[in-house]
Amino acid sequence: MIAAIFFDFNGVIIDDEPLQLAAAREVLQAAGVTLSEQDYYDALGMDDVTFFRFAFQRNGRDLDDATLAAVLARFTELHRASVKDELPLFPGLVTFIKAAARHFQLGLVSMARRDYITHVLDRAHLTDLFTVIISAEDVTACKPDPACYTAALQRLNEQRRHNGNQPLAPAACLAIEDSPPGIKSARATGLRTLGVTNTVQAAALRAAGAEVVTANLADWTVDAVRHVYSEG
């Protein structure tokens, strides 16, 4: 029986993968580095530092610390500007999260930076609904490495013990992901998985090990989660 749900962030809560792609392209083009759409989506699951190192490496370019800092600063500026007026949250997502929070403990597991996660959750009035948040600053390995989900489960169980509750087994936790690296990361930790086709096609999510694939979280309810993941 599912007792906790861990959400990915980019591509699950906020529909900003195309916005990040546009910002990254502009920044990299100014540095003389090309970035195709395929290059970007091949890098899903990476944190920003790893992503830009990956992009420069693909172009046979060295990336020193000063250039990296400048690229990250400009990328952050452009990306934040793209969500300044309106947060592109997925339809029905807020309703689903609020309903889920009344029945499950919620966590967020992302390779995004914490300041951006906090910025979005605060604006969407969702911050208090998440018991655990794991961001790029909390782990040294990106998805599909299981480090982020392992850390999330460990942190959740530490809080549960502190509150006098029994720790949760991995199989009592559901990860909601939009990318193959995210699905693989959660599976490697032993979590149940739900893939959302917000970013890649269903076949890619299933190939990565997603137990169930859906086109829209707005179609899901608490009862649906309990029914679909009642076994295991």
PDB file of N, CA and C in Angstrom, residues 10 14-15 24 31 42 59 63 75 80 86 92 107 126 129 136 148 163 187 191 194 196 207 227 231-232:
ATOM      1  N   ASN A  10      10.759  19.447 -12.620  1.00  0.00           N
ATOM      2  CA  ASN A  10      10.674  19.896 -14.011  1.00  0.00           C
ATOM      3  C   ASN A  10      10.031  18.804 -14.864  1.00  0.00           C
ATOM      4  N   ILE A  14       6.104  21.501 -12.960  1.00  0.00           N
ATOM      5  CA  ILE A  14       6.133  22.706 -13.791  1.00  0.00           C
ATOM      6  C   ILE A  14       6.522  22.341 -15.224  1.00  0.00           C
ATOM      7  N   ASP A  15       5.763  22.871 -16.160  1.00  0.00           N
ATOM      8  CA  ASP A  15       5.956  22.580 -17.585  1.00  0.00           C
ATOM      9  C   ASP A  15       6.991  23.545 -18.160  1.00  0.00           C
ATOM     10  N   ALA A  24      18.794  27.633 -22.368  1.00  0.00           N
ATOM     11  CA  ALA A  24      20.096  26.984 -22.525  1.00  0.00           C
ATOM     12  C   ALA A  24      20.667  27.231 -23.916  1.00  0.00           C
ATOM     13  N   ALA A  31      28.091  31.489 -26.277  1.00  0.00           N
ATOM     14  CA  ALA A  31      29.423  30.968 -25.953  1.00  0.00           C
ATOM     15  C   ALA A  31      30.007  30.151 -27.102  1.00  0.00           C
ATOM     16  N   ASP A  42      18.543  14.327 -24.310  1.00  0.00           N
ATOM     17  CA  ASP A  42      19.482  13.269 -23.919  1.00  0.00           C
ATOM     18  C   ASP A  42      20.064  13.532 -22.535  1.00  0.00           C
ATOM     19  N   ASN A  59      30.671  19.551 -27.678  1.00  0.00           N
ATOM     20  CA  ASN A  59      31.184  20.444 -28.711  1.00  0.00           C
ATOM     21  C   ASN A  59      32.711  20.503 -28.727  1.00  0.00           C
ATOM     22  N   LEU A  63      35.614  23.943 -20.416  1.00  0.00           N
ATOM     23  CA  LEU A  63      34.750  24.830 -19.645  1.00  0.00           C
ATOM     24  C   LEU A  63      35.414  25.109 -18.304  1.00  0.00           C
ATOM     25  N   PHE A  75      21.904  31.728 -17.588  1.00  0.00           N
ATOM     26  CA  PHE A  75      20.833  30.748 -17.760  1.00  0.00           C
ATOM     27  C   PHE A  75      19.742  30.958 -16.707  1.00  0.00           C
ATOM     28  N   ARG A  80      14.405  32.285 -15.232  1.00  0.00           N
ATOM     29  CA  ARG A  80      13.506  32.933 -14.275  1.00  0.00           C
ATOM     30  C   ARG A  80      12.604  33.950 -14.971  1.00  0.00           C
ATOM     31  N   GLU A  86       3.843  34.222 -15.239  1.00  0.00           N
ATOM     32  CA  GLU A  86       2.911  33.125 -14.975  1.00  0.00           C
ATOM     33  C   GLU A  86       3.671  31.814 -14.853  1.00  0.00           C
ATOM     34  N   GLY A  92      -4.370  20.701 -13.565  1.00  0.00           N
ATOM     35  CA  GLY A  92      -4.831  19.712 -12.603  1.00  0.00           C
ATOM     36  C   GLY A  92      -3.802  19.279 -11.587  1.00  0.00           C
ATOM     37  N   GLY A 107       6.931  14.073  -1.064  1.00  0.00           N
ATOM     38  CA  GLY A 107       8.308  14.510  -1.209  1.00  0.00           C
ATOM     39  C   GLY A 107       8.545  15.003  -2.625  1.00  0.00           C
ATOM     40  N   LEU A 126       2.456  25.700  -2.423  1.00  0.00           N
ATOM     41  CA  LEU A 126       2.549  24.255  -2.257  1.00  0.00           C
ATOM     42  C   LEU A 126       3.650  23.827  -1.292  1.00  0.00           C
ATOM     43  N   LEU A 129       3.169  21.504   1.749  1.00  0.00           N
ATOM     44  CA  LEU A 129       2.603  20.170   1.511  1.00  0.00           C
ATOM     45  C   LEU A 129       3.684  19.099   1.354  1.00  0.00           C
ATOM     46  N   ALA A 136      19.421  19.517  -6.262  1.00  0.00           N
ATOM     47  CA  ALA A 136      20.757  19.256  -6.797  1.00  0.00           C
ATOM     48  C   ALA A 136      21.844  19.411  -5.740  1.00  0.00           C
ATOM     49  N   CYS A 148      19.561  10.262  -5.237  1.00  0.00           N
ATOM     50  CA  CYS A 148      18.554  11.255  -4.846  1.00  0.00           C
ATOM     51  C   CYS A 148      17.349  10.606  -4.187  1.00  0.00           C
ATOM     52  N   ASN A 163       9.021  11.414  14.756  1.00  0.00           N
ATOM     53  CA  ASN A 163       7.619  11.627  15.139  1.00  0.00           C
ATOM     54  C   ASN A 163       6.965  10.382  15.714  1.00  0.00           C
ATOM     55  N   ARG A 187      13.406   3.331  -9.566  1.00  0.00           N
ATOM     56  CA  ARG A 187      13.356   1.869  -9.576  1.00  0.00           C
ATOM     57  C   ARG A 187      14.562   1.276  -8.864  1.00  0.00           C
ATOM     58  N   LEU A 191      11.446   1.945  -5.377  1.00  0.00           N
ATOM     59  CA  LEU A 191      10.158   2.621  -5.337  1.00  0.00           C
ATOM     60  C   LEU A 191       9.252   2.125  -6.451  1.00  0.00           C
ATOM     61  N   LEU A 194       5.354   5.762 -11.534  1.00  0.00           N
ATOM     62  CA  LEU A 194       4.320   6.239 -12.442  1.00  0.00           C
ATOM     63  C   LEU A 194       4.972   7.212 -13.409  1.00  0.00           C
ATOM     64  N   VAL A 196       4.810   9.915 -16.514  1.00  0.00           N
ATOM     65  CA  VAL A 196       3.890  10.880 -17.125  1.00  0.00           C
ATOM     66  C   VAL A 196       4.480  11.333 -18.454  1.00  0.00           C
ATOM     67  N   ALA A 207      10.133   1.455 -21.299  1.00  0.00           N
ATOM     68  CA  ALA A 207      11.426   0.805 -21.497  1.00  0.00           C
ATOM     69  C   ALA A 207      12.359   1.046 -20.320  1.00  0.00           C
ATOM     70  N   HIS A 227      -5.734   2.017  -5.711  1.00  0.00           N
ATOM     71  CA  HIS A 227      -6.182   0.852  -6.463  1.00  0.00           C
ATOM     72  C   HIS A 227      -5.079   0.299  -7.364  1.00  0.00           C
ATOM     73  N   GLU A 231      -1.026  -3.708  -4.874  1.00  0.00           N
ATOM     74  CA  GLU A 231      -0.223  -4.915  -4.722  1.00  0.00           C
ATOM     75  C   GLU A 231       1.254  -4.555  -4.710  1.00  0.00           C
ATOM     76  N   GLY A 232       2.071  -5.440  -4.151  1.00  0.00           N
ATOM     77  CA  GLY A 232       3.504  -5.239  -4.154  1.00  0.00           C
ATOM     78  C   GLY A 232       4.016  -4.605  -2.894  1.00  0.00           C
TER      79      GLY A 232
END
